[in-house]
PDB file of C-alpha atoms and ligand atoms in Angstrom:
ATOM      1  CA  UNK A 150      71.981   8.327  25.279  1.00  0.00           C
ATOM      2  CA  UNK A 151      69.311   6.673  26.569  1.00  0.00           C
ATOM      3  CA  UNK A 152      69.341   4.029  29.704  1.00  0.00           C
ATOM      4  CA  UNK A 153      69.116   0.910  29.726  1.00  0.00           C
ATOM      5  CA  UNK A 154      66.739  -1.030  32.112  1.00  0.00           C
ATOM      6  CA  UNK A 155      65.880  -4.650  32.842  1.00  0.00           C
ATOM      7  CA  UNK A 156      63.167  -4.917  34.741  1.00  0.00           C
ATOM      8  CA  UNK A 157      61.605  -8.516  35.782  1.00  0.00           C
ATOM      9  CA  UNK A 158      58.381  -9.624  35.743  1.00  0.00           C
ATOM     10  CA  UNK A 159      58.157 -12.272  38.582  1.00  0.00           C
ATOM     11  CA  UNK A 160      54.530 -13.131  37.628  1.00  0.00           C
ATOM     12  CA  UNK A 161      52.597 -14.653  40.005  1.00  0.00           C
ATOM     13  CA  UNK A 162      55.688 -16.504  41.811  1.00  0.00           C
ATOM     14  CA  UNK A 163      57.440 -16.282  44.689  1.00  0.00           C
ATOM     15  CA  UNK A 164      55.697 -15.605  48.342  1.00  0.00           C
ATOM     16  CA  UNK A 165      56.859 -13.100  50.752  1.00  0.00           C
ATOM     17  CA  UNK A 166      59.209 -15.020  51.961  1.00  0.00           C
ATOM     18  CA  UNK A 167      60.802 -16.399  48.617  1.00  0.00           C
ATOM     19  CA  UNK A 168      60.536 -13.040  47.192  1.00  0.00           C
ATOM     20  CA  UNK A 169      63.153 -12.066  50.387  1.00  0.00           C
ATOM     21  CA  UNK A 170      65.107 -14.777  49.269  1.00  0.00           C
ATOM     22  CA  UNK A 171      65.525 -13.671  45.917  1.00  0.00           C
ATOM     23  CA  UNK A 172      66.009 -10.179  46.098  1.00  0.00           C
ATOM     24  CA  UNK A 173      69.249 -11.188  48.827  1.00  0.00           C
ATOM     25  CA  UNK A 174      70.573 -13.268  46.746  1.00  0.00           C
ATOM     26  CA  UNK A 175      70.170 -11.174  43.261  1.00  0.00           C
ATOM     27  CA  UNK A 176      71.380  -8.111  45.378  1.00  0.00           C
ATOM     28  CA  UNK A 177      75.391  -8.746  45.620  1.00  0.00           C
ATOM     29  CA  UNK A 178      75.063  -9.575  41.820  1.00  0.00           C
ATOM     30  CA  UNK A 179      73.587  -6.822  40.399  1.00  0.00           C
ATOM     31  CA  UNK A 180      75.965  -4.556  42.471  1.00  0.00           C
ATOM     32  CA  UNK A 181      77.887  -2.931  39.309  1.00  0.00           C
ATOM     33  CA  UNK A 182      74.955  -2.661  37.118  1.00  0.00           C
ATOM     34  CA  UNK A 183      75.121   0.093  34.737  1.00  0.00           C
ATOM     35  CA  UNK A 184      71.392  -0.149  33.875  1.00  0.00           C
ATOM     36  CA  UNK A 185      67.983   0.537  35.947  1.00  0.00           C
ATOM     37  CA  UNK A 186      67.727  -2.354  37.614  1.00  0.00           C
ATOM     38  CA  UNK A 187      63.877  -3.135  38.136  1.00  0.00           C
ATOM     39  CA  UNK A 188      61.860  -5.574  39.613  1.00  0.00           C
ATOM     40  CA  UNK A 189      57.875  -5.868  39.500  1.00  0.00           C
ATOM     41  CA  UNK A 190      56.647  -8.622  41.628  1.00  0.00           C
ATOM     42  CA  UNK A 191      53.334  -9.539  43.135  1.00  0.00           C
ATOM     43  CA  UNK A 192      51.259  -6.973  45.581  1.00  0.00           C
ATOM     44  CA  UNK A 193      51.364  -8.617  48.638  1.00  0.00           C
ATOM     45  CA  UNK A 194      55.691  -8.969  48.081  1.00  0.00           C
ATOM     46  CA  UNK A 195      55.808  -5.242  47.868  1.00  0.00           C
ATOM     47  CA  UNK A 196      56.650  -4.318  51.808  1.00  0.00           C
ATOM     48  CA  UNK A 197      58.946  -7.805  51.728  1.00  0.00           C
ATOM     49  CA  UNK A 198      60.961  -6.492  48.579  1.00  0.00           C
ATOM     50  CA  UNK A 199      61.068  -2.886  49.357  1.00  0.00           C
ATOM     51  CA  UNK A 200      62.637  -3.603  52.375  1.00  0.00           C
ATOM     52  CA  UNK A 201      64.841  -6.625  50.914  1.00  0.00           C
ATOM     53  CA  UNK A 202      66.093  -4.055  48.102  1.00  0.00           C
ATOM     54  CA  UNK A 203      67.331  -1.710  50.800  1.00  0.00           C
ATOM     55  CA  UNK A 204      71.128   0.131  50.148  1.00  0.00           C
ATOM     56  CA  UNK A 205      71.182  -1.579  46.233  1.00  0.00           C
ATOM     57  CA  UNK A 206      70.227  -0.054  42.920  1.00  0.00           C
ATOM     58  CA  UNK A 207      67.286  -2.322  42.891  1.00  0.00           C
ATOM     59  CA  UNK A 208      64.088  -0.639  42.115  1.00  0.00           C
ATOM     60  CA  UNK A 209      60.222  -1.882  42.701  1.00  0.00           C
ATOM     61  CA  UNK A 210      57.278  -2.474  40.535  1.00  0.00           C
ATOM     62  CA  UNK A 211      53.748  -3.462  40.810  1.00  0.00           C
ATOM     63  CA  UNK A 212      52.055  -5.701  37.732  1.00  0.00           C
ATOM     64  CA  UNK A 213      48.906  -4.218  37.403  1.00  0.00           C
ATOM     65  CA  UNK A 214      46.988  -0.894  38.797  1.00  0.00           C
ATOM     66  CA  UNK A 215      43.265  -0.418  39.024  1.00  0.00           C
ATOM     67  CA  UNK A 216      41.814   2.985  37.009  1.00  0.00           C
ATOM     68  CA  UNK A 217      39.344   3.970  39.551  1.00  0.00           C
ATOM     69  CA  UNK A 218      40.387   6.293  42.621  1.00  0.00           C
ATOM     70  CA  UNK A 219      38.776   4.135  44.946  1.00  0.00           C
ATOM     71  CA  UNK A 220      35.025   2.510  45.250  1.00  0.00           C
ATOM     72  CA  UNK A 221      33.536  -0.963  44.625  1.00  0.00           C
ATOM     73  CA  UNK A 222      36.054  -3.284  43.123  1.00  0.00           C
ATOM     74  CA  UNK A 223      36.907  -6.148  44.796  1.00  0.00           C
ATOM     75  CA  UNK A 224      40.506  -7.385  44.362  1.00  0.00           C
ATOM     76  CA  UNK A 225      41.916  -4.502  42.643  1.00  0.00           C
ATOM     77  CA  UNK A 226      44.552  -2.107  43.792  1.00  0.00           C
ATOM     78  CA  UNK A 227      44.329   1.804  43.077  1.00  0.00           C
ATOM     79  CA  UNK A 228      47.520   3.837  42.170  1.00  0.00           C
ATOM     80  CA  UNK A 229      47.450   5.927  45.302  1.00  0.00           C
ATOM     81  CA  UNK A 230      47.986   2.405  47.244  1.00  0.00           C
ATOM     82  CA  UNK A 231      50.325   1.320  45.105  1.00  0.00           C
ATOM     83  CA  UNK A 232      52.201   4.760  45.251  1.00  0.00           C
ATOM     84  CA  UNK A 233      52.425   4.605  49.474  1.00  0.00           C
ATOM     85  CA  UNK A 234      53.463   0.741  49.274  1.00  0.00           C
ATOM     86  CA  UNK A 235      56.567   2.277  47.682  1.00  0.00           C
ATOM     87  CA  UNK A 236      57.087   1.111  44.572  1.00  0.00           C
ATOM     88  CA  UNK A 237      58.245   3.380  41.509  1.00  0.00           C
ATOM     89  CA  UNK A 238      56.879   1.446  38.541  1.00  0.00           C
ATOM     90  CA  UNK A 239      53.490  -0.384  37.633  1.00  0.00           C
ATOM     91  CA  UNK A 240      53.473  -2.672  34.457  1.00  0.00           C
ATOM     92  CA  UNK A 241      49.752  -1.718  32.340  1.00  0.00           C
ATOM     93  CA  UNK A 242      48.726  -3.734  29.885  1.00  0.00           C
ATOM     94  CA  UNK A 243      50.511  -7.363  29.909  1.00  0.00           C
ATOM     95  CA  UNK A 244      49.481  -9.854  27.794  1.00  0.00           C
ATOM     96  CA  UNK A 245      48.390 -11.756  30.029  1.00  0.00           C
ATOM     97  CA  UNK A 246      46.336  -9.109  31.712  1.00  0.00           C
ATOM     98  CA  UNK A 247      44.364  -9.323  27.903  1.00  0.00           C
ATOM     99  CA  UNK A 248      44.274 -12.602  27.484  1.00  0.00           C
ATOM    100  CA  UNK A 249      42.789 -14.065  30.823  1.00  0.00           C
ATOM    101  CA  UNK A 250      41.406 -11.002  32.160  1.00  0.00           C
ATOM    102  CA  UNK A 251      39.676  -9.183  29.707  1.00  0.00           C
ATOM    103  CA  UNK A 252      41.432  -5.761  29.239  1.00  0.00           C
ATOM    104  CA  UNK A 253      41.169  -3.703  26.292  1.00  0.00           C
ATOM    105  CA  UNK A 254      43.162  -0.957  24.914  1.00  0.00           C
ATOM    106  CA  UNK A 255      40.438   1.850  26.589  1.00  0.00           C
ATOM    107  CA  UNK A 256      41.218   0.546  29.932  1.00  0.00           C
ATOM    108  CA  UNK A 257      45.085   0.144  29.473  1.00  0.00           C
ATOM    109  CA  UNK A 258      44.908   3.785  28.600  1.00  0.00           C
ATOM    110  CA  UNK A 259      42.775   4.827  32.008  1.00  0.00           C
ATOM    111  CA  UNK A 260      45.277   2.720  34.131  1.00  0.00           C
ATOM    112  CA  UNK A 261      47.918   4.662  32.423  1.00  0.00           C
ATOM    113  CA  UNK A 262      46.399   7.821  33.082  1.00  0.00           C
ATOM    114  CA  UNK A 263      45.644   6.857  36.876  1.00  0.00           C
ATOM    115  CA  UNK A 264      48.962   5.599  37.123  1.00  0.00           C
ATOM    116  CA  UNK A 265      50.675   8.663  35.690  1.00  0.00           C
ATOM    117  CA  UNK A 266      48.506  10.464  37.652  1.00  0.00           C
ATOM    118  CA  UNK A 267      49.713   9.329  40.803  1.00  0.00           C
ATOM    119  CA  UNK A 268      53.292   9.762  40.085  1.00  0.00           C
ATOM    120  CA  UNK A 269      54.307   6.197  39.099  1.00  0.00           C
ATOM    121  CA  UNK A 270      56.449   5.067  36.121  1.00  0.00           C
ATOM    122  CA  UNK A 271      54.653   2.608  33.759  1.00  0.00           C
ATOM    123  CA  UNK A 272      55.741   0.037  31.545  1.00  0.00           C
ATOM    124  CA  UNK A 273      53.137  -0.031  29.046  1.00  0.00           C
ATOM    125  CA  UNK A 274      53.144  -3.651  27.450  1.00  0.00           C
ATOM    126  CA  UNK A 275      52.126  -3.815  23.858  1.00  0.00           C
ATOM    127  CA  UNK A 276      52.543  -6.481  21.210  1.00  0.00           C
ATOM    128  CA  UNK A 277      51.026  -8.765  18.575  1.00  0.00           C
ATOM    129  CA  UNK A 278      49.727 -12.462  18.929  1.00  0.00           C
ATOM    130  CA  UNK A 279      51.750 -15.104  16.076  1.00  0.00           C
ATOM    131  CA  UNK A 280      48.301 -14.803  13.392  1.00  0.00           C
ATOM    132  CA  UNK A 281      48.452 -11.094  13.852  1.00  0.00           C
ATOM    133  CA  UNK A 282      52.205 -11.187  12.736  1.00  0.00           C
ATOM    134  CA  UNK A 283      51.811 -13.638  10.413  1.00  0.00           C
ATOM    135  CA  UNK A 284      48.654 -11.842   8.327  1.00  0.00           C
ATOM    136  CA  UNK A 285      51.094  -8.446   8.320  1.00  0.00           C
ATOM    137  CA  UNK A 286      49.573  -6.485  10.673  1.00  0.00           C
ATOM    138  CA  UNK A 287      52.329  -6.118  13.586  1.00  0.00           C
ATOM    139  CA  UNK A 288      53.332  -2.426  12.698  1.00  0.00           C
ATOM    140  CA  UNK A 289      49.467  -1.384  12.583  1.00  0.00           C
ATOM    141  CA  UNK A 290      48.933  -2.996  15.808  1.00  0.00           C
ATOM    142  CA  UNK A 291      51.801  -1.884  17.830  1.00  0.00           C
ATOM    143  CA  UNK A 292      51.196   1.528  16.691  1.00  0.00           C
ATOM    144  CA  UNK A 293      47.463   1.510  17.474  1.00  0.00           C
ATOM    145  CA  UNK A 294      48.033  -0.666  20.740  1.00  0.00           C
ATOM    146  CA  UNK A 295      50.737   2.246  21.781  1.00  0.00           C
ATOM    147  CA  UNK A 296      48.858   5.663  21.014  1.00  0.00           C
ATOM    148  CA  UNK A 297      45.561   4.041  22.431  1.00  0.00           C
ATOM    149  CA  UNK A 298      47.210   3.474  25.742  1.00  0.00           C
ATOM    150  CA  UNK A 299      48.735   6.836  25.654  1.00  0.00           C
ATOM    151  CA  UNK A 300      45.821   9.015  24.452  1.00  0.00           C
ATOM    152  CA  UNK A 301      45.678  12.000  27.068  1.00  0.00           C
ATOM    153  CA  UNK A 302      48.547  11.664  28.498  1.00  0.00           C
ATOM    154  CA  UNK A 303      50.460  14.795  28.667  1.00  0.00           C
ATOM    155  CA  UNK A 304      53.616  15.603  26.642  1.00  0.00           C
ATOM    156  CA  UNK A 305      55.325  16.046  29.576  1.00  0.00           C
ATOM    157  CA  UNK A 306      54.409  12.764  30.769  1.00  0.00           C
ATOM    158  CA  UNK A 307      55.801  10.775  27.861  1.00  0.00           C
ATOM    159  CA  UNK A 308      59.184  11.076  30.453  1.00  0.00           C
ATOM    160  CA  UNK A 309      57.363   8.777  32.819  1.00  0.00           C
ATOM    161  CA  UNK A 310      56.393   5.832  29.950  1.00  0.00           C
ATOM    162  CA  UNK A 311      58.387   3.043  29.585  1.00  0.00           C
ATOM    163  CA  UNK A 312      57.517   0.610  26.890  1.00  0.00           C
ATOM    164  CA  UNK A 313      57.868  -3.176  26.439  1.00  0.00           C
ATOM    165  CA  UNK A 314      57.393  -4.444  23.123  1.00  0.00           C
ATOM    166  CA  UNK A 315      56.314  -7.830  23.806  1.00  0.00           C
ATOM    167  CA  UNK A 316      55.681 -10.478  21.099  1.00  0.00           C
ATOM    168  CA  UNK A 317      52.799 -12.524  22.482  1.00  0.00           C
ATOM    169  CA  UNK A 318      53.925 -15.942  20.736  1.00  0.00           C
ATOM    170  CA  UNK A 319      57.532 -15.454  22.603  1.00  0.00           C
ATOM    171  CA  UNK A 320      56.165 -14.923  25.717  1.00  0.00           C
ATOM    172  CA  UNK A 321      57.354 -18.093  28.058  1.00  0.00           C
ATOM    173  CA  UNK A 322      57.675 -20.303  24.672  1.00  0.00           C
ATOM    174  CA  UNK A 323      61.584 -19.996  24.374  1.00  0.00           C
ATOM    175  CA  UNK A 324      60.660 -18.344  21.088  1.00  0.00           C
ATOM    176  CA  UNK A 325      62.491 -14.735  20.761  1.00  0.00           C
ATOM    177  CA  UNK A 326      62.347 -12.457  17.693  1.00  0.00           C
ATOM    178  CA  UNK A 327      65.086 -12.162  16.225  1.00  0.00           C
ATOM    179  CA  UNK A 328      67.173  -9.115  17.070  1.00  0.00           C
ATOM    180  CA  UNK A 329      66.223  -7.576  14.035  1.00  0.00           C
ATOM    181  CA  UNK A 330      62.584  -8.435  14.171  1.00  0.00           C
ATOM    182  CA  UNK A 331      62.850  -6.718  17.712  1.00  0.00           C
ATOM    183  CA  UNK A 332      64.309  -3.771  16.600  1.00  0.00           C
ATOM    184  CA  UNK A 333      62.875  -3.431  13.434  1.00  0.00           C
ATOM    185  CA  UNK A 334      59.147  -3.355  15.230  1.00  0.00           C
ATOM    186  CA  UNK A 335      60.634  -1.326  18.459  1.00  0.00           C
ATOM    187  CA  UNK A 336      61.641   1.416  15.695  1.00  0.00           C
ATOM    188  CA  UNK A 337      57.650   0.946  14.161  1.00  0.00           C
ATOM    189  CA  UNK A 338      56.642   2.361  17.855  1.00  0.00           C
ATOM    190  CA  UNK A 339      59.337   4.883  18.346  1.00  0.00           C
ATOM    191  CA  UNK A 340      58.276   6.486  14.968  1.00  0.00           C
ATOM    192  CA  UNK A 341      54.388   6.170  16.369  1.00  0.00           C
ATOM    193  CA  UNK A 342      55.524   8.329  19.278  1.00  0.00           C
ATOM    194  CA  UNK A 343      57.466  10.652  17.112  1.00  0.00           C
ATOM    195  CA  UNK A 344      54.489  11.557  14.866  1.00  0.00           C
ATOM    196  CA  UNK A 345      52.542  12.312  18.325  1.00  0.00           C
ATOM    197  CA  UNK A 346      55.085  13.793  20.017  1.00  0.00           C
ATOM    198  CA  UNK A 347      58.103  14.917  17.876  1.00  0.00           C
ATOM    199  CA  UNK A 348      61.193  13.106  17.879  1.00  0.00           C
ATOM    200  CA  UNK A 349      63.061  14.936  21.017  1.00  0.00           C
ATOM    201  CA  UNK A 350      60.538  13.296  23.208  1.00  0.00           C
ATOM    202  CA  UNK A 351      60.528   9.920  21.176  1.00  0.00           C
ATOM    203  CA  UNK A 352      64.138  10.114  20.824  1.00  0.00           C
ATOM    204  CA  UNK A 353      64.071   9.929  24.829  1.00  0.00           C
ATOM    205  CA  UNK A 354      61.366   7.502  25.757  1.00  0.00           C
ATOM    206  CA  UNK A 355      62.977   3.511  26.679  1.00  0.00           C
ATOM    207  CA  UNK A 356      61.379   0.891  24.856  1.00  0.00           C
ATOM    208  CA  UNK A 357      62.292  -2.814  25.657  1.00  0.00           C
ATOM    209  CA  UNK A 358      61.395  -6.134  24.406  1.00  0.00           C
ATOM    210  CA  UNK A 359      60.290  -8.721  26.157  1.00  0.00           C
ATOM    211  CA  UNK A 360      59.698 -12.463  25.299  1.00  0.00           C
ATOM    212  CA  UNK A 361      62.498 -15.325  26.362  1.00  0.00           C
ATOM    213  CA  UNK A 362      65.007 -13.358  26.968  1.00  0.00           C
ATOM    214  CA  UNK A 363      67.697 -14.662  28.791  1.00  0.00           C
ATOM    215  CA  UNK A 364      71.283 -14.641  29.572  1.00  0.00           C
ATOM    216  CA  UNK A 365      72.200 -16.398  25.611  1.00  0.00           C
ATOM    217  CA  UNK A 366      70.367 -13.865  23.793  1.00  0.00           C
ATOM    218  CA  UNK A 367      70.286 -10.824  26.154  1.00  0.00           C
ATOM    219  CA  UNK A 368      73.838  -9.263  24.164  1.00  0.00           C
ATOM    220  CA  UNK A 369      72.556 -10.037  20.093  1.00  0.00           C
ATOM    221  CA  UNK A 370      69.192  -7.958  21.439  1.00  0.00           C
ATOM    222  CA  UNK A 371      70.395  -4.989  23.606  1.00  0.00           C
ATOM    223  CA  UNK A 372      73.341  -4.878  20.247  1.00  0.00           C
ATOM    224  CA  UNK A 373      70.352  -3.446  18.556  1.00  0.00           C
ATOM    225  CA  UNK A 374      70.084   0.692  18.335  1.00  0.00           C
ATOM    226  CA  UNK A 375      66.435   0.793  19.311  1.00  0.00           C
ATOM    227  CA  UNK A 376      66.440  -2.018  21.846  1.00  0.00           C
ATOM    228  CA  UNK A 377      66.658  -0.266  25.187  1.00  0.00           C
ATOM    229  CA  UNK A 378      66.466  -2.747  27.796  1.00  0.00           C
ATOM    230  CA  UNK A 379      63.943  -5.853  28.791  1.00  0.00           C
ATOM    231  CA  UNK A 380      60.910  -7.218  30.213  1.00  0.00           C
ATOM    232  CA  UNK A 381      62.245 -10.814  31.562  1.00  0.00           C
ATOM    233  CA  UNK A 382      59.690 -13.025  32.878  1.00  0.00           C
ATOM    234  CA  UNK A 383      60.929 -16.696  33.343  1.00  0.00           C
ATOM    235  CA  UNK A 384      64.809 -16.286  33.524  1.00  0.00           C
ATOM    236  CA  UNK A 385      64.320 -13.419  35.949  1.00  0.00           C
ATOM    237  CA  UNK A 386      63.416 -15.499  38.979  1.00  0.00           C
ATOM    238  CA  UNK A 387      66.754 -16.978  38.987  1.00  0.00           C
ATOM    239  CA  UNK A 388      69.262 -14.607  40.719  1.00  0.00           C
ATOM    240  CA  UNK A 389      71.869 -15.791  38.552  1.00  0.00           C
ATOM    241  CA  UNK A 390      70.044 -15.463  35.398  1.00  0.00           C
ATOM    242  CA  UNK A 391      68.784 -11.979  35.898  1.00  0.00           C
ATOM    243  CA  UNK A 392      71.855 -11.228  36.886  1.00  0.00           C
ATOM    244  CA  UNK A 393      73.673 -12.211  34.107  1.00  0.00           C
ATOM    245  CA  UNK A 394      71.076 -10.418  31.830  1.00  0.00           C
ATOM    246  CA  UNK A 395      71.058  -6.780  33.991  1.00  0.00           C
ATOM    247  CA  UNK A 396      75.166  -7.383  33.312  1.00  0.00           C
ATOM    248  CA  UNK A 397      75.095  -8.110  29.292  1.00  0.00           C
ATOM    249  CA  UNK A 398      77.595  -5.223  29.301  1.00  0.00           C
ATOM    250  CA  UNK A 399      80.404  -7.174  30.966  1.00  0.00           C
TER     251      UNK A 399
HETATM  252  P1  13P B 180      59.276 -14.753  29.520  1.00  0.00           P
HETATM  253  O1  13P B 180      60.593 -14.057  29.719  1.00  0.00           O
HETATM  254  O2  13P B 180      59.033 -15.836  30.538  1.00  0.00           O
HETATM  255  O3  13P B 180      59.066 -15.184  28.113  1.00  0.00           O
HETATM  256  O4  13P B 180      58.130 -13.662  29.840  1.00  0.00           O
HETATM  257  C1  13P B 180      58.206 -12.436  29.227  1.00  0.00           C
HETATM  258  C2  13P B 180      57.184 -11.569  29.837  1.00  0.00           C
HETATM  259  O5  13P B 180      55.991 -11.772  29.701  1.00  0.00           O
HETATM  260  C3  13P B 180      57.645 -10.437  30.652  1.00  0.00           C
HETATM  261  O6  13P B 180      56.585  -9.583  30.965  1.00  0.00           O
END
């Protein structure tokens, strides 16, 4: 009942010109794809891609939104610039983003809010780093991770959240969880939203995982009742690859 989608996360790859390159090539491939086919590539590929994605299925996203309107930030992006550039979705709160750059859960939640705000779809990016899983606390982080980044938001806005459940220590290591470690923690946040929201909305919102996943593993995960679609970093700047992941179904 719900959707799939497999979104990719290009990362910081691919100029304008590559990013052209990519999306004609992925473009006749992804052609019969019964999923939301997304993908979120670097600012400044935005007007390339949107106009590379033309007459296909192929939806846009940005990787990262400022929180502020506008004002005194140099480098960052607002959602109202995002939102004109034309692209649909805005990934808050990759690990990365954490890691290097120093965001916390408060901020995820005001770039959520901003985003939300401005009428773009978010893929909210939560997950636990290997010590964190390995001392027990995955479910408490998840959970906490999740409802932090969502505090404020609307009911009616839950409709606009995506979420990627996205182990840290299988992030670009060739480590996955296992399907059932996937699911198992992917039904952890569904219940989180559930006790916030009720289960109709829960019952509704995607959640995907993301970590390694590629074209091998892509049918044991999406096999899964809770898995609803993926976050694909590495494997999704090969046409081929992605490809072969948005189709899993074939
Ligand atoms: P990899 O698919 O390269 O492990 O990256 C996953 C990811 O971080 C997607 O956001």
């Amino acid at each position: 009942m719900r959707k799939p989608i497999i979104a990719g996360n290009w990362k910081m790859n691919k100029t304008p010109s590559e990013a052209t390159a990519l999306v004609q090539e992925l473009k006749p491939l992804v052609k019969e794809a019964n999923c939301d086919v997304v993908v979120c590539v670097p600012a400044v590929d935005i007007p390339a891609v949107k106009q590379a994605v033309r007459g296909s299925k192929i939806k846009v996203g940005a990787q990262n939104v400022h929180f502020a309107a506008s004002g005194a930030y140099t480098g960052e992006l607002s959602a109202a610039m995002l939102k004109e550039t034309g692209v649909d979705y805005v990934i808050i709160g990759h690990s990365e983003r954490r890691q290097y750059f120093g965001e916390t859960d408060a901020t995820v939640n005001q770039r959520v809010l901003a985003a939300v705000k401005a009428g773009l779809k978010v893929i909210l990016c939560v997950g636990e780093k290997k010590e964190e899983r390995e001392a027990g606390y995955t479910d408490a982080l998840v959970e906490y991770q999740t409802l932090i980044a969502l505090t404020g938001l609307e009911p009616n806005d839950v409709k606009n959240i995506i979420i990627a459940y996205e182990p840290v220590w299988a992030i670009g290591t060739g480590l996955t969880a296992t399907d059932e470690q996937a699911n198992e923690t992917i039904g952890v946040i569904r219940a989180a939203l559930a006790r916030k929201y009720g289960k109709a909305i829960a019952n509704k919102v995607r959640i995907q995982y993301g970590g390694s996943m590629k074209p091998g593993n892509v049918k044991g995960l999406m096999a899964q009742p809770e898995i609803d679609g993926g976050l694909i970093g590495g494997a999704s700047l090969k046409a081929a690859d992605f490809a072969a992941i948005v189709n899993y179904d074939k």
